[in-house]
Short mmCIF file of C-alpha atoms in Angstrom, two decimals:
data_model
loop_
_atom_site.label_atom_id
_atom_site.label_comp_id
_atom_site.label_asym_id
_atom_site.label_seq_id
_atom_site.Cartn_x
_atom_site.Cartn_y
_atom_site.Cartn_z
CA TYR A 1 -4.66 -45.03 8.11
CA GLY A 2 -6.67 -44.03 11.19
CA VAL A 3 -9.61 -46.22 10.18
CA VAL A 4 -7.32 -49.19 9.57
CA ILE A 5 -5.66 -48.78 12.98
CA TYR A 6 -9.05 -48.37 14.68
CA ASP A 7 -10.30 -51.57 13.00
CA TRP A 8 -7.27 -53.48 14.26
CA CYS A 9 -7.91 -52.19 17.77
CA ARG A 10 -11.52 -53.33 17.63
CA ARG A 11 -10.37 -56.78 16.43
CA TRP A 12 -8.10 -56.85 19.48
CA HIS A 13 -11.32 -56.47 21.51
CA LEU A 14 -10.92 -52.87 22.64
CA GLN A 15 -14.08 -50.92 23.33
CA ASP A 16 -14.82 -47.94 21.09
CA ALA A 17 -13.33 -45.26 23.36
CA ASP A 18 -10.23 -47.34 24.10
CA ALA A 19 -9.78 -48.13 20.40
CA ARG A 20 -9.92 -44.40 19.65
CA ASP A 21 -7.34 -43.66 22.35
CA VAL A 22 -4.95 -46.32 21.08
CA THR A 23 -5.48 -45.15 17.48
CA GLN A 24 -4.50 -41.65 18.53
CA ALA A 25 -1.41 -42.98 20.32
CA VAL A 26 -0.42 -44.94 17.21
CA LEU A 27 -0.83 -41.89 14.99
CA LEU A 28 1.43 -39.92 17.35
CA ARG A 29 4.02 -42.70 17.22
CA LEU A 30 3.67 -42.72 13.46
CA VAL A 31 4.39 -39.00 13.18
CA ARG A 32 7.40 -39.34 15.46
CA GLY A 33 8.77 -42.55 13.93
CA VAL A 34 7.99 -42.43 10.24
CA ARG A 35 11.49 -41.13 9.54
CA THR A 36 12.90 -44.43 10.83
CA PHE A 37 10.86 -46.46 8.33
CA ARG A 38 13.06 -47.81 5.58
CA HIS A 39 11.51 -49.70 2.73
CA GLU A 40 13.09 -53.10 2.36
CA PRO A 41 12.22 -55.72 -0.22
CA GLY A 42 9.58 -58.04 1.20
CA ARG A 43 8.53 -55.57 3.91
CA SER A 44 5.63 -53.17 3.68
CA PHE A 45 4.66 -49.91 5.30
CA ARG A 46 1.40 -51.48 6.43
CA GLY A 47 3.31 -54.31 8.12
CA TRP A 48 5.46 -51.79 9.95
CA LEU A 49 2.35 -49.82 10.91
CA TRP A 50 0.69 -53.00 12.19
CA ALA A 51 3.73 -53.66 14.40
CA VAL A 52 3.59 -50.10 15.78
CA ALA A 53 -0.15 -50.48 16.43
CA HIS A 54 0.27 -53.88 18.06
CA ASN A 55 2.96 -52.53 20.38
CA ALA A 56 0.71 -49.60 21.33
CA TRP A 57 -2.14 -52.03 22.04
CA GLN A 58 0.13 -54.16 24.22
CA ASP A 59 1.28 -51.04 26.10
CA PHE A 60 -2.36 -50.06 26.63
CA VAL A 61 -3.31 -53.51 27.96
CA ALA A 62 -0.25 -53.61 30.23
CA GLY A 63 -1.15 -50.17 31.58
CA ARG A 64 -4.66 -51.36 32.34
CA ARG A 65 -3.35 -54.43 34.17
CA LYS A 66 -1.02 -52.23 36.18
CA GLU A 67 -3.87 -49.89 37.16
CA THR A 68 -6.01 -52.84 38.23
CA ALA A 69 -3.19 -54.36 40.27
CA VAL A 70 -2.62 -51.06 42.08
CA GLY A 71 -6.33 -50.64 42.67
CA GLY A 72 -7.23 -48.00 40.13
CA ASP A 73 -10.51 -47.78 38.29
#
């Protein structure tokens, strides 16, 4: 799923290095949270994974905005 997550990150306009960082963060969240995934009719693992990836992307973007507001690089 790493390639799929990376592709989503690139579609969300992250540069290569940032997309790789977010992909790694998502994979860590996946390892930690996969036990909470429960298959429900009409819901897919990929949909759940997309939500995890999207949240990680939002966290990354928010962290960047915070760094910029504080004056970081």
